[in-house]
Coordinates of C-alpha atoms and ligand atoms in Angstrom, one line a residue:
M133 CA 47.9 36.7 -80.7
S134 CA 44.4 36.7 -80.2
T135 CA 42.3 33.6 -79.0
T136 CA 38.9 31.8 -80.1
G137 CA 37.7 28.0 -79.1
V138 CA 37.4 27.3 -83.2
A139 CA 39.0 28.2 -86.3
I140 CA 37.0 28.0 -89.0
I141 CA 39.1 28.3 -92.4
G142 CA 36.6 29.3 -95.2
A143 CA 33.4 30.7 -95.5
G144 CA 31.5 28.5 -98.0
P145 CA 28.9 26.5 -96.8
A146 CA 31.0 24.4 -94.6
G147 CA 32.1 27.0 -92.6
L148 CA 29.0 29.3 -92.4
L149 CA 27.0 26.5 -91.0
L150 CA 29.4 25.8 -88.4
G151 CA 30.2 28.7 -87.3
H152 CA 26.4 29.4 -86.9
L153 CA 25.8 26.4 -85.4
L154 CA 29.3 26.7 -82.4
C155 CA 27.9 30.5 -82.1
Q156 CA 24.3 29.1 -81.4
S157 CA 26.1 26.9 -78.8
G158 CA 28.0 29.2 -76.9
I159 CA 31.1 28.1 -78.5
A160 CA 33.7 31.0 -79.5
C161 CA 34.4 30.8 -83.3
T162 CA 35.9 33.1 -86.0
I163 CA 35.5 32.1 -89.6
V164 CA 38.7 33.4 -91.8
E165 CA 38.1 33.5 -95.4
R166 CA 40.2 34.6 -98.7
Q167 CA 37.7 36.1 -100.6
S168 CA 36.0 39.2 -100.2
R169 CA 32.5 39.5 -99.0
D170 CA 31.4 40.2 -102.7
H171 CA 32.9 37.4 -104.4
V172 CA 31.9 34.9 -101.6
L173 CA 28.0 36.1 -101.9
S174 CA 28.0 35.9 -106.0
R175 CA 29.3 32.3 -106.4
I176 CA 26.8 30.0 -108.3
R177 CA 26.5 26.8 -107.5
A178 CA 23.9 24.1 -107.0
G179 CA 20.7 24.4 -105.2
V180 CA 18.9 21.3 -104.0
L181 CA 18.7 20.6 -100.3
E182 CA 18.0 17.5 -98.5
T183 CA 16.2 17.9 -94.9
V184 CA 19.5 17.3 -93.1
T185 CA 20.4 20.8 -94.5
T186 CA 17.1 22.2 -94.6
D187 CA 16.8 21.0 -90.8
L188 CA 20.0 23.1 -89.9
L189 CA 18.7 26.3 -91.2
T190 CA 15.6 26.0 -89.3
R191 CA 17.5 24.7 -85.6
L192 CA 19.8 28.0 -86.6
G193 CA 16.0 30.3 -87.2
I194 CA 18.1 31.2 -90.4
D195 CA 15.1 29.8 -92.7
R196 CA 12.7 32.4 -93.1
R197 CA 13.7 33.2 -96.4
M198 CA 14.3 29.5 -97.9
R199 CA 10.9 28.6 -96.2
K200 CA 9.0 31.6 -98.5
E201 CA 11.0 31.2 -101.5
G202 CA 12.1 27.8 -102.0
L203 CA 10.5 25.6 -104.0
V204 CA 9.4 22.0 -102.0
E205 CA 10.2 19.2 -104.7
A206 CA 7.7 16.2 -104.3
G207 CA 9.8 14.8 -107.2
F208 CA 12.3 14.4 -110.0
N209 CA 12.4 13.1 -113.5
L210 CA 15.0 10.8 -115.5
A211 CA 14.7 11.2 -118.9
S212 CA 15.7 8.5 -121.1
G213 CA 16.1 9.3 -125.4
D214 CA 12.4 10.9 -125.4
R215 CA 10.7 8.9 -122.4
L216 CA 10.5 10.9 -118.8
I217 CA 10.5 8.4 -115.8
R218 CA 9.3 10.6 -112.8
I219 CA 10.5 9.3 -109.5
D220 CA 8.0 10.4 -107.1
I221 CA 10.2 10.9 -104.1
A222 CA 7.2 12.1 -101.8
A223 CA 4.8 9.2 -102.2
L224 CA 8.3 6.9 -102.0
T225 CA 9.9 8.2 -99.3
G226 CA 7.3 10.4 -97.4
R227 CA 10.2 13.2 -98.1
H228 CA 10.9 16.3 -100.4
V229 CA 14.0 18.1 -101.5
T230 CA 13.9 21.9 -101.2
V231 CA 15.0 24.0 -104.5
Y232 CA 16.8 27.1 -102.9
G233 CA 20.2 28.0 -104.4
Q234 CA 23.5 27.7 -102.5
T235 CA 24.1 31.6 -103.1
E236 CA 20.8 32.5 -102.0
L237 CA 21.4 30.1 -98.6
T238 CA 25.2 31.8 -98.5
R239 CA 23.5 35.2 -98.2
D240 CA 21.4 34.3 -95.3
L241 CA 24.1 33.2 -93.6
V242 CA 26.5 35.7 -94.1
E243 CA 23.5 38.4 -93.5
A244 CA 22.7 36.7 -90.0
A245 CA 26.6 36.7 -88.8
P246 CA 26.8 40.1 -87.4
E247 CA 23.6 40.1 -85.5
R248 CA 24.4 36.5 -83.7
G249 CA 28.3 37.7 -83.0
L250 CA 29.4 35.5 -85.4
E251 CA 32.6 37.1 -87.1
I252 CA 33.8 36.6 -90.6
I253 CA 37.3 37.6 -91.5
F254 CA 37.1 38.3 -95.2
D255 CA 40.1 39.3 -97.7
A256 CA 42.2 37.2 -95.3
A257 CA 45.4 36.4 -97.5
N258 CA 48.1 34.1 -97.3
L259 CA 46.9 31.9 -94.4
A260 CA 48.9 29.1 -92.6
I261 CA 48.1 26.8 -90.1
H262 CA 50.3 26.1 -87.3
D263 CA 51.0 23.5 -84.6
V264 CA 48.1 20.8 -85.2
E265 CA 49.7 18.0 -83.3
S266 CA 50.0 20.5 -80.2
A267 CA 47.1 21.7 -77.7
S268 CA 47.3 25.2 -78.7
P269 CA 47.0 25.3 -82.8
S270 CA 46.6 28.6 -84.7
V271 CA 46.4 30.1 -87.9
S272 CA 47.7 33.4 -89.5
F273 CA 47.1 35.4 -92.1
E274 CA 47.3 39.1 -94.0
K275 CA 45.1 41.6 -94.1
D276 CA 45.5 45.1 -94.7
G277 CA 49.2 44.8 -94.7
A278 CA 49.3 43.2 -91.1
V279 CA 49.9 39.9 -90.4
T280 CA 47.2 38.3 -87.5
C281 CA 47.3 35.4 -85.8
I282 CA 44.5 33.3 -84.4
G283 CA 45.2 30.7 -81.3
A284 CA 42.5 28.1 -80.9
R285 CA 41.5 24.8 -78.9
F286 CA 40.7 23.5 -82.6
I287 CA 40.8 24.4 -86.1
A288 CA 38.2 23.4 -89.2
G289 CA 39.1 23.4 -92.4
C290 CA 36.1 24.3 -94.3
D291 CA 38.6 25.9 -97.2
G292 CA 37.2 23.7 -100.1
F293 CA 39.1 21.6 -102.2
H294 CA 41.5 23.9 -103.1
G295 CA 42.5 25.3 -99.4
P296 CA 45.2 24.5 -97.1
S297 CA 43.9 22.5 -94.8
R298 CA 44.0 19.1 -96.7
G299 CA 47.5 19.7 -97.6
V300 CA 48.2 19.8 -93.5
V301 CA 46.6 16.7 -93.0
R302 CA 48.0 14.7 -95.9
P303 CA 51.4 14.2 -94.6
S304 CA 49.7 11.5 -92.5
A305 CA 47.5 10.0 -95.1
A306 CA 47.7 8.0 -97.6
R307 CA 44.0 7.4 -97.7
E308 CA 42.9 9.3 -101.1
Y309 CA 40.8 7.9 -103.3
V310 CA 39.7 10.0 -106.5
R311 CA 37.9 9.1 -110.2
E312 CA 37.8 11.9 -112.8
Y313 CA 35.2 11.8 -115.5
P314 CA 35.9 12.2 -119.1
F315 CA 33.8 15.3 -119.6
G316 CA 32.3 18.4 -117.8
W317 CA 29.0 20.4 -117.2
L318 CA 28.5 23.7 -119.1
G319 CA 26.0 25.7 -117.4
I320 CA 23.6 28.3 -118.0
L321 CA 21.5 30.7 -115.5
A322 CA 19.0 33.1 -117.1
D323 CA 15.9 34.9 -116.1
V324 CA 13.5 32.8 -118.0
P325 CA 10.7 30.0 -116.5
P326 CA 11.6 26.5 -116.1
C327 CA 10.8 24.5 -118.7
H328 CA 9.4 21.7 -116.3
D329 CA 7.4 22.1 -113.0
E330 CA 10.5 19.8 -111.6
L331 CA 14.1 18.7 -112.4
I332 CA 14.9 16.4 -115.6
Y333 CA 18.3 15.0 -115.7
A334 CA 18.1 13.7 -119.3
N335 CA 20.4 11.0 -121.2
G336 CA 20.3 11.1 -124.8
E337 CA 22.2 10.6 -128.0
R338 CA 23.8 13.9 -127.5
G339 CA 24.7 12.9 -123.7
F340 CA 23.3 14.5 -120.7
A341 CA 21.6 17.2 -119.9
L342 CA 19.9 18.9 -117.0
A343 CA 17.1 21.1 -116.7
S344 CA 17.2 22.7 -113.1
M345 CA 15.8 26.2 -111.5
R346 CA 16.5 28.4 -108.9
S347 CA 12.6 30.0 -109.1
R348 CA 9.6 30.0 -111.1
T349 CA 10.9 32.9 -113.1
R350 CA 15.0 31.8 -113.1
S351 CA 16.3 28.5 -114.9
R352 CA 19.8 26.6 -114.6
Y353 CA 20.7 24.5 -117.3
Y354 CA 23.5 22.0 -118.1
V355 CA 24.7 19.9 -120.9
Q356 CA 27.6 17.6 -120.9
V357 CA 30.5 18.7 -122.9
S358 CA 34.0 17.3 -123.8
L359 CA 37.0 18.1 -121.1
S360 CA 38.5 20.2 -124.1
D361 CA 35.3 22.2 -124.9
R362 CA 36.0 25.8 -124.1
L363 CA 33.5 28.4 -122.8
E364 CA 34.3 30.6 -126.0
E365 CA 33.2 27.9 -128.6
W366 CA 29.6 28.1 -126.8
S367 CA 27.7 31.4 -128.0
E368 CA 24.5 31.4 -125.5
D369 CA 22.4 30.8 -128.6
R370 CA 24.2 27.4 -129.6
L371 CA 23.6 26.4 -125.8
W372 CA 19.9 27.1 -126.2
D373 CA 19.7 25.5 -130.0
E374 CA 21.2 22.7 -127.9
L375 CA 18.7 22.5 -124.7
E376 CA 15.8 23.0 -127.0
A377 CA 16.8 19.9 -129.1
R378 CA 16.9 18.4 -125.5
F379 CA 14.0 19.4 -123.7
D380 CA 11.7 20.7 -126.0
G381 CA 10.0 17.1 -126.3
L382 CA 10.5 16.4 -123.2
S383 CA 9.2 18.9 -121.1
K384 CA 5.9 20.6 -120.0
H385 CA 6.6 24.3 -121.0
G386 CA 9.5 24.2 -123.6
V387 CA 12.6 25.9 -122.9
A388 CA 12.3 29.6 -122.9
R389 CA 15.7 31.5 -124.1
G390 CA 16.8 34.2 -122.4
P391 CA 20.1 36.5 -121.9
A392 CA 22.6 34.6 -119.6
L393 CA 23.2 35.7 -116.0
E394 CA 26.3 33.3 -116.1
M395 CA 27.6 30.5 -118.0
S396 CA 30.5 28.6 -117.1
I397 CA 32.4 24.6 -117.7
A398 CA 33.1 22.9 -114.5
P399 CA 34.9 19.4 -114.6
L400 CA 33.2 16.6 -113.1
R401 CA 35.3 14.4 -110.2
S402 CA 35.0 11.7 -107.4
Y403 CA 37.4 12.5 -104.6
V404 CA 37.3 11.3 -101.1
C405 CA 40.5 12.1 -98.4
E406 CA 39.9 9.2 -95.9
T407 CA 42.3 11.1 -93.3
M408 CA 39.5 13.7 -92.0
R409 CA 41.3 14.8 -88.8
R410 CA 45.3 15.3 -88.2
G411 CA 45.8 16.4 -84.3
R412 CA 43.5 19.5 -83.5
L413 CA 42.6 19.8 -87.3
F414 CA 39.2 18.7 -88.8
L415 CA 38.2 18.8 -92.3
A416 CA 34.8 19.2 -93.5
G417 CA 33.2 19.6 -96.9
D418 CA 34.6 20.0 -100.1
A419 CA 38.3 20.3 -98.4
A420 CA 37.5 16.2 -97.8
H421 CA 35.6 15.0 -100.4
I422 CA 34.2 15.9 -103.7
V423 CA 30.9 14.7 -105.8
P424 CA 30.2 14.8 -109.5
P425 CA 27.3 17.5 -109.5
T426 CA 24.2 14.5 -110.7
G427 CA 22.7 14.3 -107.8
A428 CA 23.7 17.8 -106.2
K429 CA 25.0 16.0 -103.1
G430 CA 28.1 18.1 -102.1
L431 CA 26.5 20.9 -100.0
N432 CA 24.4 18.3 -98.4
L433 CA 27.3 16.5 -97.7
A434 CA 29.4 19.4 -96.0
A435 CA 26.0 19.9 -94.1
S436 CA 26.2 16.7 -92.8
D437 CA 30.5 16.6 -92.0
V438 CA 29.1 20.2 -90.1
A439 CA 26.4 18.2 -88.3
Y440 CA 28.8 15.6 -86.7
L441 CA 31.4 17.9 -86.1
W442 CA 29.4 20.5 -84.1
Q443 CA 27.8 18.0 -81.9
A444 CA 31.7 16.7 -81.2
F445 CA 32.6 20.3 -80.3
A446 CA 29.4 20.8 -78.4
S447 CA 30.3 17.9 -76.4
Y448 CA 33.8 18.3 -76.2
F449 CA 33.2 22.1 -74.6
A450 CA 30.4 21.3 -72.3
S451 CA 32.3 18.0 -70.8
G452 CA 35.9 17.7 -72.3
D453 CA 34.6 14.6 -73.6
E454 CA 36.2 13.7 -77.0
S455 CA 34.8 11.0 -77.8
G456 CA 32.6 12.6 -80.3
L457 CA 35.9 14.3 -82.0
D458 CA 37.7 10.7 -81.9
A459 CA 34.5 9.1 -84.0
Y460 CA 34.1 12.0 -86.5
E461 CA 35.9 11.0 -89.1
A462 CA 34.7 7.0 -89.1
T463 CA 31.0 8.8 -88.5
A464 CA 31.1 11.5 -91.3
L465 CA 33.1 9.1 -93.9
A466 CA 30.1 6.5 -93.4
R467 CA 27.5 8.7 -94.9
V468 CA 29.8 10.6 -97.3
W469 CA 30.8 7.3 -99.4
K470 CA 27.5 6.0 -99.6
A471 CA 26.8 9.8 -101.0
E472 CA 29.8 9.2 -103.0
R473 CA 28.5 6.0 -104.5
F474 CA 24.8 7.7 -105.4
S475 CA 26.6 10.5 -107.1
W476 CA 28.8 8.2 -109.0
S477 CA 26.1 5.8 -110.0
L478 CA 23.8 8.5 -111.3
T479 CA 26.5 9.8 -113.4
N480 CA 27.5 6.6 -114.7
L481 CA 23.8 6.0 -115.4
M482 CA 23.0 9.3 -117.1
H483 CA 26.1 10.4 -119.2
S484 CA 27.4 9.2 -122.6
F485 CA 31.3 7.8 -122.0
P486 CA 33.7 9.1 -124.8
G487 CA 34.6 5.6 -126.6
E488 CA 31.9 3.7 -125.4
S489 CA 31.0 0.8 -126.9
P490 CA 27.6 -0.2 -128.2
F491 CA 26.7 -2.8 -125.5
E492 CA 27.9 -0.3 -122.7
R493 CA 25.1 2.1 -124.1
R494 CA 22.7 -0.8 -124.1
M495 CA 23.2 -2.0 -120.6
R496 CA 22.9 1.9 -120.0
N497 CA 19.5 2.0 -121.7
A498 CA 18.5 -1.6 -120.1
E499 CA 18.9 -0.2 -117.2
L500 CA 16.6 2.8 -117.4
D501 CA 14.4 0.5 -118.9
Y502 CA 14.2 -1.4 -115.6
L503 CA 14.1 1.5 -113.6
A504 CA 11.1 2.8 -115.4
G505 CA 8.8 0.1 -114.4
S506 CA 10.8 -0.9 -111.0
R507 CA 9.1 0.6 -107.7
A508 CA 12.4 -1.2 -106.1
M509 CA 14.6 0.8 -108.4
Q510 CA 13.0 4.0 -107.8
T511 CA 12.7 3.8 -104.5
A512 CA 16.8 3.4 -103.8
I513 CA 17.5 6.1 -106.0
A514 CA 14.3 8.4 -104.4
E515 CA 15.8 7.7 -100.7
N516 CA 19.2 8.5 -101.9
Y517 CA 18.1 11.7 -103.8
V518 CA 16.1 13.0 -100.5
G519 CA 19.5 12.1 -98.6
L520 CA 20.4 9.4 -96.0
P521 CA 19.6 10.3 -92.4
L522 CA 22.8 11.6 -90.1
Ligands
APR847 N1 42.1 30.7 -96.8 C1 40.4 31.2 -96.2 N2 39.7 30.7 -97.2 C2 39.6 29.6 -97.9 C3 41.1 29.6 -98.8 C4 42.0 30.3 -98.0 N3 43.7 29.7 -98.1 N4 41.5 28.6 -99.3 C5 40.0 28.4 -100.1 N5 39.1 29.1 -98.8 C6 37.6 29.7 -99.1 C7 37.2 29.8 -100.5 O1 37.1 31.2 -100.9 C8 35.8 29.2 -99.9 O2 34.7 30.6 -99.3 O3 36.8 28.2 -98.6 C9 35.6 28.4 -99.0 C10 35.3 27.3 -99.4 O4 33.9 26.9 -99.8 P1 33.4 26.0 -100.7 O5 34.5 25.5 -102.0 O6 32.4 26.3 -100.9 O7 33.2 24.8 -99.7 P2 32.2 24.0 -99.0 O8 32.2 24.9 -97.8 O9 32.7 22.9 -98.2 O10 31.2 23.6 -99.3 C11 31.0 22.3 -100.3 O11 29.6 23.9 -101.5 O12 31.0 25.2 -102.8 C12 30.1 24.3 -102.9 O13 30.7 22.9 -104.8 C13 30.6 23.3 -103.4 O14 28.4 22.2 -103.2 C14 30.0 21.8 -102.6 C15 29.8 22.6 -101.2
PHB848 C1 21.3 23.0 -109.6 O1 20.6 23.5 -109.8 O2 22.3 23.8 -110.5 C2 21.7 21.8 -109.9 C3 20.7 20.4 -109.7 C4 20.8 19.3 -109.5 C5 21.8 19.1 -109.8 C6 23.2 19.9 -110.0 C7 22.9 20.6 -110.0 O3 22.1 17.6 -109.5

């Protein structure tokens, strides 16, 4: 059995960021990932980064491509029917967000690993977690037909919503909170110029739609779909027709069509497992909480969890001080719940709910109308969108 300081399960943004931060602090760690390197590098996810996240990349010195290719956005738009409400985040908060795909960020972190001595073991099957309540926990897995076991001082469960870590924490916890939304998002990625210079989150008669981007030549769009909708029912033409109907009247440049690089449907969920620790196993990122994508908080929350956990590990390995580790759950949750609230409230504000009454629709329209004329409400939205401080 080999040994390390921290065994990290999962090479998503949480595991990769934590691995690099620990490595930079001279703390031995190994990342164990179920999927192949190619699979990890090809996943399409959101792409709006808060400064909490970009600051971590800068601290790591893995920000060169992000600074060059990322789009610094000073505002975004909420649309109600055919009215565009611009949230001027730069003027309201003095800050900005960076549009840079999670796919690109993941690539930067994976490619920087070898030169920094960060070990990532891909294609690790049947991972199991052992003895988390003892002083010497471990993980075992199968790779190339052999079983490998890594002993560690701590285990970081960065294995997403479907990974095994939360199942290990759960028996000690009844503190789980969930909200499933009665709709999903159908997304398309295409190499066409975005229809607008900044993101548009639109609510209309036909439900929610989002015009986003990856660059000035690559667009990402979503429309609200019913949970029973299947991808096969949506041809590319049908989706472009829908997007044109939603955005042609709202956007500066109009919707440009092109072949889909990717199309997929994802359900929307809010979820928090308040127990983020069992013994020497700590959860971070999607392993502990899910937000609906409205507001793009998922990756940024993973980054803030990791910032707290890394600092806690750093104090422990420097001086044996466990107070940061003991405080991790409460510290992380304080920020998690605020981001959950924001994502939930923006989801409620911008979507049509099946079966909602005309009164409820009027309430949403009134809230958007109020927002259009209220600097106070725009400021509240802007400061959540750019990200609450650590
Ligand atoms: N063994 C090893 N690795 C595993 C296992 C397992 N049994 N189960 C899951 N994993 C890996 C997944 O393959 C994935 O690479 O854990 C990783 C978890 O990554 P994410 O799901 O991306 O979660 P996280 O790193 O917390 O990132 C949160 O990024 O992926 C988005 O939607 C997510 O925006 C959110 C943010
Ligand atoms: C995206 O570009 O994929 C994106 C942007 C903003 C969101 C969600 C997704 O809120």
